[in-house]
Amino acid sequence: ISRFDAQNVVIKQERFSISQLAKELQLNTAPLALSKSLSLGFDFDEAMVEGDQHLLKQALLNIISNAIQYTEHGGVTVRLLERQGCLCVEVLDTGKGIDEADRDNIYREFYRSHKTRSDHDGLGLGLSIVKRICELTGSSIAFETQPGKGTCFTLTTPCRLVGGSQVL
């Protein structure tokens, strides 16, 4: 957070493969899903993308980790899609959903709903970091939720698909 506040983050433009990104995300989040007996799936077609892989991966790790943390049964699915020539990522869970009273606050630093504060570890920084990454990179984050049924976070990036096959 201090690096973002000091504007000490440089955006790198590099080419990377969607399959490599998905593999790294899975390696980092599968142990948490496995510890809760949740399914964790990645849905994508191979393509090359140009953008800041490190910042994208950091944002997605926070979103996926939150989805796993707030899901007790079922699982989490990560879809890497092409929308208007750019990479869009949906993270869908079968978790608790987000209460109406919490929806305007979830991106605030250190915010944790009083209803779930005692159930989960963490400082309440994950989604505020995601929001900062979005502001820095020109990405956007949005969510749709149904309490008791789950949530879908959608990260829309300016990362252009380049060469190779297109993500469907």
Short mmCIF file of C-alpha atoms in Angstrom, two decimals:
data_model
loop_
_atom_site.label_atom_id
_atom_site.label_comp_id
_atom_site.label_asym_id
_atom_site.label_seq_id
_atom_site.Cartn_x
_atom_site.Cartn_y
_atom_site.Cartn_z
CA ILE A 1 0.00 0.00 0.00
CA SER A 2 2.84 2.40 0.81
CA ARG A 3 4.30 1.79 -2.66
CA PHE A 4 0.97 2.70 -4.23
CA ASP A 5 0.57 5.77 -1.98
CA ALA A 6 4.08 6.96 -2.87
CA GLN A 7 3.30 6.34 -6.54
CA ASN A 8 6.37 4.12 -6.53
CA VAL A 9 4.93 1.46 -8.83
CA VAL A 10 6.03 1.20 -12.43
CA ILE A 11 3.65 -0.41 -14.90
CA LYS A 12 5.46 -2.87 -17.14
CA GLN A 13 4.26 -3.87 -20.58
CA GLU A 14 5.25 -7.44 -21.26
CA ARG A 15 3.85 -10.39 -23.16
CA PHE A 16 2.69 -13.40 -21.21
CA SER A 17 0.49 -16.40 -21.80
CA ILE A 18 -2.89 -16.86 -20.22
CA SER A 19 -2.08 -20.51 -19.48
CA GLN A 20 1.05 -19.53 -17.53
CA LEU A 21 -0.89 -16.91 -15.55
CA ALA A 22 -3.63 -19.46 -14.77
CA LYS A 23 -1.03 -22.04 -13.71
CA GLU A 24 0.62 -19.59 -11.29
CA LEU A 25 -2.73 -18.50 -9.86
CA GLN A 26 -3.74 -22.12 -9.35
CA LEU A 27 -0.44 -23.04 -7.68
CA ASN A 28 -0.84 -20.14 -5.25
CA THR A 29 -4.51 -20.66 -4.37
CA ALA A 30 -5.10 -24.42 -4.64
CA PRO A 31 -3.73 -25.22 -1.15
CA LEU A 32 -6.28 -22.89 0.48
CA ALA A 33 -9.14 -24.35 -1.59
CA LEU A 34 -7.98 -27.89 -0.82
CA SER A 35 -7.80 -27.14 2.91
CA LYS A 36 -11.50 -26.23 2.77
CA SER A 37 -12.47 -29.11 0.44
CA LEU A 38 -13.57 -26.63 -2.24
CA SER A 39 -13.29 -27.09 -5.97
CA LEU A 40 -11.11 -24.59 -7.81
CA GLY A 41 -11.41 -24.40 -11.57
CA PHE A 42 -9.82 -22.28 -14.28
CA ASP A 43 -11.58 -21.81 -17.61
CA PHE A 44 -9.62 -20.26 -20.49
CA ASP A 45 -8.37 -20.68 -24.01
CA GLU A 46 -4.70 -20.10 -24.72
CA ALA A 47 -3.71 -16.63 -25.90
CA MET A 48 -0.89 -14.17 -25.43
CA VAL A 49 -1.60 -10.98 -23.54
CA GLU A 50 0.32 -7.73 -23.24
CA GLY A 51 0.26 -5.86 -19.95
CA ASP A 52 1.66 -5.88 -16.42
CA GLN A 53 1.55 -9.54 -15.44
CA HIS A 54 2.82 -8.91 -11.89
CA LEU A 55 0.13 -6.36 -10.99
CA LEU A 56 -2.59 -8.44 -12.67
CA LYS A 57 -1.49 -11.54 -10.79
CA GLN A 58 -1.42 -9.62 -7.48
CA ALA A 59 -4.97 -8.33 -8.02
CA LEU A 60 -6.28 -11.75 -9.03
CA LEU A 61 -4.61 -13.52 -6.10
CA ASN A 62 -6.42 -11.16 -3.73
CA ILE A 63 -9.78 -11.68 -5.44
CA ILE A 64 -9.44 -15.48 -5.66
CA SER A 65 -8.18 -15.77 -2.07
CA ASN A 66 -11.16 -13.73 -0.83
CA ALA A 67 -13.54 -15.91 -2.83
CA ILE A 68 -12.09 -19.05 -1.26
CA GLN A 69 -12.01 -17.50 2.21
CA TYR A 70 -15.71 -16.59 2.10
CA THR A 71 -16.89 -19.87 0.56
CA GLU A 72 -17.74 -22.82 2.79
CA HIS A 73 -19.24 -25.26 0.26
CA GLY A 74 -18.95 -25.74 -3.48
CA GLY A 75 -16.11 -23.87 -5.06
CA VAL A 76 -14.56 -21.08 -7.03
CA THR A 77 -14.28 -20.77 -10.80
CA VAL A 78 -11.93 -18.37 -12.54
CA ARG A 79 -12.77 -17.50 -16.15
CA LEU A 80 -10.24 -15.68 -18.31
CA LEU A 81 -12.13 -14.17 -21.25
CA GLU A 82 -11.68 -11.82 -24.17
CA ARG A 83 -13.87 -8.73 -24.25
CA GLN A 84 -13.34 -6.10 -26.91
CA GLY A 85 -9.80 -7.34 -27.56
CA CYS A 86 -8.77 -7.16 -23.88
CA LEU A 87 -8.47 -9.63 -21.03
CA CYS A 88 -11.40 -9.83 -18.64
CA VAL A 89 -11.38 -12.14 -15.61
CA GLU A 90 -14.43 -13.36 -13.73
CA VAL A 91 -14.07 -14.98 -10.31
CA LEU A 92 -17.26 -16.79 -9.35
CA ASP A 93 -17.86 -18.38 -5.96
CA THR A 94 -20.65 -20.28 -4.25
CA GLY A 95 -20.05 -18.43 -0.99
CA LYS A 96 -22.06 -16.29 1.38
CA GLY A 97 -22.45 -13.34 -0.94
CA ILE A 98 -22.03 -9.76 0.19
CA ASP A 99 -24.66 -8.19 2.42
CA GLU A 100 -26.33 -5.03 1.15
CA ALA A 101 -24.94 -3.04 4.10
CA ASP A 102 -21.35 -3.97 3.21
CA ARG A 103 -21.40 -3.38 -0.56
CA ASP A 104 -20.32 0.27 -0.50
CA ASN A 105 -17.45 -0.44 1.88
CA ILE A 106 -15.66 -3.56 0.63
CA TYR A 107 -12.90 -1.59 -1.16
CA ARG A 108 -12.05 0.51 1.92
CA GLU A 109 -8.74 -0.18 3.68
CA PHE A 110 -9.06 -2.39 6.76
CA TYR A 111 -12.78 -2.91 6.18
CA ARG A 112 -14.13 -6.24 7.36
CA SER A 113 -17.81 -6.86 7.85
CA HIS A 114 -18.74 -7.24 11.50
CA LYS A 115 -20.66 -10.39 10.49
CA THR A 116 -17.53 -12.19 9.24
CA ARG A 117 -14.73 -10.51 11.18
CA SER A 118 -14.36 -13.32 13.71
CA ASP A 119 -14.64 -16.06 11.07
CA HIS A 120 -11.64 -15.15 8.92
CA ASP A 121 -8.05 -14.05 9.15
CA GLY A 122 -6.84 -10.97 7.34
CA LEU A 123 -6.57 -7.26 7.75
CA GLY A 124 -9.18 -6.17 5.25
CA LEU A 125 -6.63 -4.92 2.72
CA GLY A 126 -7.08 -7.34 -0.20
CA LEU A 127 -9.82 -5.54 -2.10
CA SER A 128 -8.42 -2.09 -1.34
CA ILE A 129 -5.18 -3.24 -2.98
CA VAL A 130 -7.17 -4.54 -5.95
CA LYS A 131 -8.88 -1.14 -6.26
CA ARG A 132 -5.51 0.66 -6.21
CA ILE A 133 -4.10 -1.66 -8.88
CA CYS A 134 -7.18 -0.97 -11.01
CA GLU A 135 -6.77 2.78 -10.66
CA LEU A 136 -3.08 2.55 -11.53
CA THR A 137 -3.48 0.28 -14.56
CA GLY A 138 -6.74 1.60 -16.01
CA SER A 139 -8.58 -1.60 -15.10
CA SER A 140 -12.02 -1.79 -13.51
CA ILE A 141 -13.48 -4.06 -10.85
CA ALA A 142 -17.15 -4.78 -10.34
CA PHE A 143 -19.22 -7.46 -8.63
CA GLU A 144 -22.63 -9.04 -8.65
CA THR A 145 -23.76 -10.89 -5.57
CA GLN A 146 -26.65 -12.85 -4.15
CA PRO A 147 -26.55 -13.34 -0.38
CA GLY A 148 -26.44 -17.03 0.43
CA LYS A 149 -25.66 -17.98 -3.17
CA GLY A 150 -22.34 -16.39 -4.09
CA THR A 151 -20.54 -13.56 -5.80
CA CYS A 152 -18.96 -12.88 -9.17
CA PHE A 153 -16.13 -10.34 -9.29
CA THR A 154 -15.24 -9.09 -12.77
CA LEU A 155 -11.85 -7.53 -13.43
CA THR A 156 -11.74 -5.80 -16.81
CA THR A 157 -8.20 -4.97 -17.87
CA PRO A 158 -6.61 -2.92 -20.66
CA CYS A 159 -4.32 -5.92 -21.32
CA ARG A 160 -4.57 -6.47 -25.07
CA LEU A 161 -4.64 -9.93 -26.56
CA VAL A 162 -1.80 -10.24 -29.09
CA GLY A 163 -1.21 -12.91 -31.70
CA GLY A 164 -2.16 -16.55 -31.28
CA SER A 165 -5.66 -17.78 -30.66
CA GLN A 166 -8.31 -15.62 -29.06
CA VAL A 167 -9.86 -16.30 -25.68
CA LEU A 168 -13.52 -17.20 -26.09
#
